[in-house]
Coordinates of C-alpha atoms in Angstrom, one line a residue:
M1266 CA 24.7 8.7 -71.4
L1267 CA 24.8 6.7 -68.1
P1268 CA 25.9 3.1 -67.8
I1269 CA 23.2 0.5 -67.3
S1270 CA 23.4 -3.2 -66.3
K1271 CA 21.6 -6.2 -67.9
A1272 CA 19.5 -6.5 -64.8
Q1273 CA 18.2 -2.9 -65.2
A1274 CA 17.6 -3.5 -68.9
E1275 CA 15.5 -6.6 -68.1
M1276 CA 13.5 -4.6 -65.6
H1277 CA 12.8 -1.9 -68.1
K1278 CA 11.6 -4.6 -70.6
Q1279 CA 9.3 -6.1 -68.0
M1280 CA 7.9 -2.7 -67.2
L1281 CA 7.2 -2.1 -70.8
S1282 CA 5.3 -5.3 -71.3
T1283 CA 3.2 -4.9 -68.1
S1284 CA 2.6 -1.2 -68.2
P1285 CA -1.2 -0.6 -68.7
S1286 CA -0.8 2.9 -70.0
G1287 CA 1.9 5.3 -71.1
K1288 CA 5.0 4.5 -73.1
L1289 CA 8.6 3.5 -72.3
F1290 CA 11.4 4.0 -74.8
C1291 CA 14.5 1.9 -75.0
L1292 CA 17.4 4.3 -75.9
Y1293 CA 20.0 1.6 -76.4
P1294 CA 20.2 -1.2 -79.1
E1295 CA 19.3 -4.7 -77.9
E1296 CA 22.6 -6.2 -79.1
F1297 CA 24.5 -3.6 -77.0
T1298 CA 22.5 -4.5 -74.0
Y1299 CA 23.6 -8.1 -73.9
K1300 CA 27.0 -8.0 -75.4
E1301 CA 28.6 -5.1 -73.6
M1302 CA 26.6 -4.5 -70.5
K1303 CA 27.8 -5.8 -67.2
P1304 CA 25.5 -8.5 -65.6
D1305 CA 24.8 -6.2 -62.7
F1306 CA 26.4 -3.3 -60.8
P1307 CA 27.6 -4.0 -57.3
A1308 CA 25.1 -2.8 -54.7
K1309 CA 25.9 0.7 -53.5
M1310 CA 26.6 0.5 -49.8
Q1311 CA 25.1 3.1 -47.4
E1312 CA 28.0 5.5 -46.8
S1313 CA 26.1 8.5 -45.7
N1314 CA 27.8 10.9 -43.3
L1315 CA 25.6 11.6 -40.3
T1316 CA 27.1 15.0 -39.5
S1317 CA 24.6 16.9 -41.6
M1318 CA 21.7 15.0 -39.9
V1319 CA 23.0 15.6 -36.4
L1320 CA 23.6 19.3 -37.2
F1321 CA 19.9 19.5 -38.4
L1322 CA 18.6 17.8 -35.2
K1323 CA 20.7 20.1 -33.1
R1324 CA 19.3 23.1 -34.9
M1325 CA 15.7 21.8 -34.4
D1326 CA 16.5 21.3 -30.6
I1327 CA 16.1 17.5 -31.0
A1328 CA 19.1 16.6 -28.8
G1329 CA 17.9 13.2 -27.4
F1330 CA 19.0 10.9 -30.2
R1331 CA 18.2 7.9 -28.1
H1332 CA 14.5 8.7 -28.3
C1333 CA 14.4 9.6 -32.0
E1334 CA 12.3 7.1 -34.0
F1335 CA 14.7 6.5 -36.9
L1336 CA 13.5 4.3 -39.8
S1337 CA 16.9 2.6 -39.7
R1338 CA 18.7 3.5 -36.5
P1339 CA 22.3 4.4 -37.0
A1340 CA 25.0 2.8 -34.9
P1341 CA 25.8 4.7 -31.7
E1342 CA 29.4 4.9 -32.9
S1343 CA 28.3 6.8 -36.0
L1344 CA 26.3 9.3 -34.0
M1345 CA 29.3 9.8 -31.7
Q1346 CA 31.6 10.3 -34.7
A1347 CA 29.2 12.9 -36.1
L1348 CA 29.1 14.8 -32.8
E1349 CA 32.9 14.7 -32.6
D1350 CA 33.2 16.0 -36.2
L1351 CA 30.9 18.9 -35.4
D1352 CA 33.0 19.7 -32.3
Y1353 CA 36.2 19.8 -34.5
L1354 CA 34.4 22.2 -36.8
A1355 CA 33.6 24.5 -33.9
A1356 CA 29.9 24.0 -34.4
L1357 CA 29.3 23.0 -30.8
D1358 CA 30.0 24.9 -27.6
N1359 CA 31.4 23.5 -24.3
D1360 CA 28.0 22.3 -23.3
G1361 CA 27.5 20.3 -26.5
N1362 CA 24.9 22.8 -27.9
L1363 CA 25.2 24.6 -31.2
S1364 CA 27.6 27.5 -31.1
E1365 CA 26.8 30.8 -32.9
F1366 CA 29.1 29.5 -35.7
G1367 CA 27.2 26.3 -35.8
I1368 CA 23.9 28.1 -36.1
I1369 CA 25.3 30.0 -39.2
M1370 CA 26.6 26.7 -40.6
S1371 CA 23.1 25.2 -40.3
E1372 CA 21.7 27.9 -42.6
F1373 CA 23.3 26.2 -45.6
P1374 CA 21.7 23.0 -47.0
L1375 CA 25.2 21.5 -47.3
D1376 CA 27.6 19.2 -45.7
P1377 CA 28.9 21.0 -42.5
Q1378 CA 32.4 20.7 -43.8
L1379 CA 31.4 22.5 -47.0
S1380 CA 29.5 25.1 -45.0
K1381 CA 32.6 25.7 -42.9
S1382 CA 34.7 26.2 -46.0
I1383 CA 32.3 28.8 -47.4
L1384 CA 32.3 30.7 -44.1
A1385 CA 36.1 30.5 -44.0
S1386 CA 36.3 31.9 -47.6
C1387 CA 34.8 35.1 -46.2
E1388 CA 38.0 35.6 -44.2
F1389 CA 40.3 34.5 -47.1
E1390 CA 38.4 36.6 -49.7
C1391 CA 37.6 33.8 -52.1
V1392 CA 33.8 33.5 -51.6
D1393 CA 33.0 33.6 -55.4
E1394 CA 35.2 30.6 -56.1
M1395 CA 34.1 28.6 -53.0
L1396 CA 30.5 29.0 -54.0
T1397 CA 31.3 27.5 -57.4
I1398 CA 33.1 24.6 -55.8
A1399 CA 30.3 24.0 -53.4
A1400 CA 27.7 24.0 -56.2
M1401 CA 29.8 21.6 -58.4
V1402 CA 30.5 19.0 -55.7
T1403 CA 26.8 19.1 -54.5
A1404 CA 25.4 18.7 -58.0
P1405 CA 25.6 15.3 -59.8
N1406 CA 28.9 14.4 -61.3
C1407 CA 29.4 16.5 -64.5
F1408 CA 31.8 14.0 -66.2
L1409 CA 30.0 11.4 -68.3
H1410 CA 31.0 7.8 -68.8
A1411 CA 32.4 7.8 -72.3
P1412 CA 30.9 5.3 -74.7
S1413 CA 33.2 2.3 -75.6
G1414 CA 36.0 3.3 -77.9
T1415 CA 35.8 7.1 -77.1
E1416 CA 37.6 7.0 -73.7
E1417 CA 40.8 8.6 -75.0
I1418 CA 38.8 11.3 -76.8
A1419 CA 36.9 12.1 -73.6
L1420 CA 40.2 12.3 -71.6
T1421 CA 41.6 14.7 -74.2
C1422 CA 38.6 16.9 -73.9
W1423 CA 38.7 16.9 -70.1
R1424 CA 42.4 17.8 -70.1
K1425 CA 41.4 21.2 -71.4
F1426 CA 39.8 22.0 -68.1
S1427 CA 42.5 20.4 -65.9
H1428 CA 44.1 22.7 -63.3
P1429 CA 47.5 21.8 -61.8
A1430 CA 46.3 22.7 -58.3
G1431 CA 43.7 19.9 -58.3
D1432 CA 40.2 18.8 -59.0
H1433 CA 38.4 21.5 -57.1
F1434 CA 40.1 24.1 -59.4
T1435 CA 39.3 21.9 -62.4
L1436 CA 35.6 22.0 -61.5
I1437 CA 35.8 25.8 -61.4
N1438 CA 37.3 25.8 -64.9
V1439 CA 34.4 23.5 -66.1
F1440 CA 31.7 25.7 -64.6
N1441 CA 33.3 28.9 -66.0
A1442 CA 33.6 27.4 -69.4
F1443 CA 30.0 26.3 -69.3
K1444 CA 28.9 29.8 -68.4
Q1445 CA 31.0 31.2 -71.1
A1446 CA 29.5 28.9 -73.7
S1447 CA 26.0 29.9 -72.5
T1448 CA 26.9 33.6 -72.9
N1449 CA 28.3 33.1 -76.4
S1450 CA 25.4 31.1 -77.7
A1451 CA 22.4 32.5 -79.4
G1452 CA 20.1 29.5 -79.1
Q1453 CA 21.2 28.8 -75.5
Y1454 CA 19.5 25.5 -74.8
C1455 CA 20.6 23.7 -78.0
S1456 CA 24.1 25.2 -77.9
N1457 CA 24.6 24.2 -74.3
E1458 CA 23.6 20.7 -75.0
K1459 CA 25.9 20.5 -78.0
W1460 CA 28.8 22.0 -76.2
C1461 CA 28.4 19.5 -73.3
R1462 CA 28.2 16.6 -75.8
N1463 CA 31.4 17.7 -77.5
Y1464 CA 33.2 17.7 -74.1
F1465 CA 31.5 14.6 -72.7
L1466 CA 29.9 16.6 -69.9
S1467 CA 26.5 16.4 -68.4
C1468 CA 24.4 19.5 -69.3
S1469 CA 21.8 18.7 -66.7
A1470 CA 24.4 18.4 -63.9
L1471 CA 25.9 21.8 -64.9
R1472 CA 22.5 23.4 -65.0
M1473 CA 21.8 22.0 -61.5
A1474 CA 25.1 23.5 -60.3
E1475 CA 24.0 26.9 -61.6
I1476 CA 20.7 26.6 -59.6
I1477 CA 22.5 25.5 -56.5
R1478 CA 25.1 28.3 -56.7
A1479 CA 22.3 30.9 -57.2
E1480 CA 20.6 29.6 -54.1
L1481 CA 23.8 29.7 -52.1
V1482 CA 24.3 33.4 -53.2
E1483 CA 20.8 34.2 -51.9
I1484 CA 21.6 32.6 -48.5
M1485 CA 24.8 34.6 -48.3
K1486 CA 22.8 37.8 -49.0
R1487 CA 20.1 36.9 -46.5
I1488 CA 22.4 36.3 -43.6
E1489 CA 24.5 39.3 -44.7
L1490 CA 27.8 37.6 -45.4
P1491 CA 30.3 39.3 -47.8
I1492 CA 30.8 38.0 -51.3
S1493 CA 34.3 38.8 -52.7
E1494 CA 34.9 39.7 -56.3
P1495 CA 36.1 36.8 -58.5
D1496 CA 39.9 36.5 -58.7
F1497 CA 40.4 33.0 -60.0
G1498 CA 43.8 32.2 -61.4
S1499 CA 46.0 34.5 -59.4
P1500 CA 48.6 32.8 -57.1
G1501 CA 47.1 34.5 -54.0
N1502 CA 43.6 33.3 -54.9
I1503 CA 44.7 29.7 -55.3
L1504 CA 46.3 29.7 -51.9
S1505 CA 43.2 31.3 -50.4
I1506 CA 41.0 28.7 -51.8
K1507 CA 43.2 25.9 -50.4
K1508 CA 43.1 27.6 -47.0
A1509 CA 39.3 27.8 -47.1
L1510 CA 39.0 24.2 -48.2
L1511 CA 41.3 23.1 -45.4
S1512 CA 39.4 25.0 -42.8
G1513 CA 36.5 22.6 -43.4
Y1514 CA 38.1 19.5 -44.8
F1515 CA 41.1 19.1 -42.5
M1516 CA 39.6 15.8 -41.4
Q1517 CA 39.8 14.5 -45.0
I1518 CA 43.5 14.4 -45.7
A1519 CA 45.4 11.5 -47.3
R1520 CA 49.1 10.8 -48.1
D1521 CA 50.6 8.8 -50.9
V1522 CA 52.7 6.4 -48.7
D1523 CA 54.7 4.6 -51.5
G1524 CA 54.7 7.0 -54.4
S1525 CA 52.5 4.8 -56.5
G1526 CA 49.1 6.3 -55.8
N1527 CA 48.2 4.4 -52.7
Y1528 CA 46.7 7.0 -50.4
L1529 CA 46.5 6.3 -46.7
M1530 CA 43.9 8.5 -45.0
L1531 CA 45.0 10.2 -41.7
T1532 CA 41.9 9.4 -39.8
R1533 CA 41.6 5.7 -40.6
R1534 CA 43.9 2.8 -41.4
Q1535 CA 42.6 2.4 -45.0
V1536 CA 44.3 2.8 -48.3
A1537 CA 42.4 4.4 -51.3
Q1538 CA 43.2 5.2 -54.9
L1539 CA 42.3 8.3 -56.9
H1540 CA 38.9 8.2 -58.6
P1541 CA 39.3 7.7 -62.4
F1542 CA 37.7 11.1 -63.0
S1543 CA 40.4 12.9 -61.1
S1544 CA 42.5 15.2 -63.2
Y1545 CA 45.6 13.7 -61.6
C1546 CA 44.8 10.3 -63.3
N1547 CA 45.5 12.0 -66.7
T1548 CA 49.0 13.0 -65.6
R1549 CA 52.1 11.1 -64.5
R1550 CA 52.3 13.1 -61.3
S1551 CA 50.6 12.0 -58.1
P1552 CA 50.8 14.5 -55.3
E1553 CA 52.0 13.3 -51.9
W1554 CA 49.5 15.1 -49.8
V1555 CA 45.9 15.6 -50.9
L1556 CA 42.6 16.9 -49.6
F1557 CA 39.6 14.9 -50.8
H1558 CA 35.9 15.7 -50.9
E1559 CA 34.6 12.2 -50.3
F1560 CA 35.7 8.5 -49.9
S1561 CA 33.7 5.7 -51.5
I1562 CA 34.1 2.0 -50.5
S1563 CA 31.7 0.9 -53.3
E1564 CA 33.7 2.6 -56.0
D1565 CA 36.9 0.5 -55.4
N1566 CA 38.0 2.3 -52.3
S1567 CA 38.5 5.6 -54.2
I1568 CA 38.8 9.2 -53.0
R1569 CA 36.9 11.7 -55.2
V1570 CA 37.6 15.4 -56.0
V1571 CA 41.1 15.8 -54.7
S1572 CA 43.5 18.7 -54.6
E1573 CA 47.1 18.9 -53.6
I1574 CA 48.0 20.5 -50.2
S1575 CA 51.2 21.0 -48.3
P1576 CA 51.8 19.6 -44.8
H1577 CA 52.8 23.1 -43.7
L1578 CA 49.4 24.4 -44.7
F1579 CA 47.7 21.6 -42.9
V1580 CA 49.5 22.2 -39.6
E1581 CA 48.7 25.9 -39.9
L1582 CA 44.9 25.4 -40.3
A1583 CA 44.0 22.1 -38.6
P1584 CA 42.9 22.5 -34.9
Q1585 CA 45.6 21.4 -32.5
Y1586 CA 43.3 19.3 -30.5
Y1587 CA 42.2 17.5 -33.7
F1588 CA 45.8 16.8 -34.6
S1589 CA 46.6 15.5 -31.1
N1590 CA 43.8 12.9 -31.5
L1591 CA 45.0 11.5 -34.8
P1592 CA 46.0 7.8 -34.5
P1593 CA 49.8 7.3 -34.5
S1594 CA 51.3 6.9 -38.0
E1595 CA 54.2 7.8 -40.2
S1596 CA 52.2 10.6 -41.6
K1597 CA 51.5 12.1 -38.2
D1598 CA 55.2 11.9 -37.4
I1599 CA 56.0 13.8 -40.5
L1600 CA 53.5 16.5 -39.6
Q1601 CA 54.9 16.7 -36.1
E1602 CA 58.4 17.3 -37.6
V1603 CA 56.9 20.1 -39.6
I1604 CA 55.4 21.7 -36.5
D1605 CA 58.7 21.3 -34.6
H1606 CA 60.7 22.7 -37.5
L1607 CA 58.4 25.7 -38.0
S1608 CA 58.3 26.9 -34.4
P1609 CA 60.8 25.0 -32.1
V1610 CA 60.7 27.8 -29.5
S1611 CA 56.9 27.9 -29.6
A1612 CA 56.7 24.1 -29.2
I1613 CA 59.0 24.3 -26.1
K1614 CA 56.9 27.1 -24.6
E1615 CA 53.7 25.2 -25.3
K1616 CA 55.1 22.1 -23.6
Q1617 CA 56.2 24.2 -20.6
K1618 CA 52.7 25.8 -20.5
T1619 CA 51.0 22.4 -20.6
N1620 CA 53.2 21.1 -17.7
S1621 CA 52.4 24.3 -15.7
D1622 CA 48.7 23.9 -16.4
N1623 CA 48.8 20.3 -15.2
K1624 CA 50.4 21.3 -12.0
E1625 CA 47.9 24.0 -11.5
N1626 CA 45.0 21.6 -12.1
E1627 CA 46.5 19.2 -9.5
K1628 CA 46.4 22.0 -6.9
Y1629 CA 43.0 23.4 -8.0
P1630 CA 40.9 20.8 -9.8
Q1631 CA 38.4 22.1 -12.3
T1632 CA 34.7 21.4 -12.1
P1633 CA 33.2 19.4 -15.0
T1634 CA 31.6 22.5 -16.5
E1635 CA 35.0 24.2 -16.7
Q1636 CA 36.6 21.3 -18.6
R1637 CA 36.4 20.9 -22.3
C1638 CA 33.2 19.4 -23.6
I1639 CA 33.4 15.6 -23.6
I1640 CA 31.0 14.1 -26.2
Q1641 CA 29.0 11.4 -24.6

């Protein structure tokens, strides 16, 4: 079941009365429509990330964004941000063109950050698990809105899949349980539907995740990337998954600034709360540092699909030039202290090297092509 507003119900009734042919079925009682439905849902704002579109245009050799005939032209700042994000993900070379890594990323019909995480999982030997995560976050949300009066029952069912490491790992548990239920059932279609109803899960969303995962496996085989054996649950595997996720999502980190679930995102001065479907909402513990899959303004400023990370892991995997461009904040100061504590000698050497390089550049200025690519 999906929630529906009064406005949508009225529209359905009008279609039913004016439809010249065919049939429309109302799957909710009329009294429920008017007593318990909200008058209308708030308009969903356009929150699309342009990074995928820009990567596609780069792959198609359409580099002159000023001359593209967009139906709705995005703001120049949004295009600039998308280019900057691709640069952080190592998808661009020093000339602003797609790098070899960026070309491989563009083979996946996914968000570039998710593609980067899959490619990183080849190094950390957790490809099987990352493919499942990618399929689950790409498919529609598998958690259904529980009917009125059954919210606590639904939460109890979902707790069976909760993983202490975070929502990404919870999604793996859900997918594996769904696959196990499919294997154990004789009449697969009916049993899957019944199993999903019992756990307040969307069977269609989980089937879509199966299809997406199978397509991703085919892409991995086509471009000859290794697929590691499943090892979900071992401590080493959990750490590897977090490293793979951070390799792509280091730009989507938030910190609980007051210990009450108010998360301040590192890249913007905006506070968000955990999405109600997060497994952390069913516990009394809110992690201090989290990696999140997406941020939604229209859903009460919430971050969705979050997993706990450590600041030590962040400073290990986030590019230094990305960290240096973060806006000043208390969170950045904490991360800087972690860097200084981990390698005080290396930090001093790096500072000395920077000073030496600056003096060298003053004596022998670099040409524009020798400098790091500046996105224009």
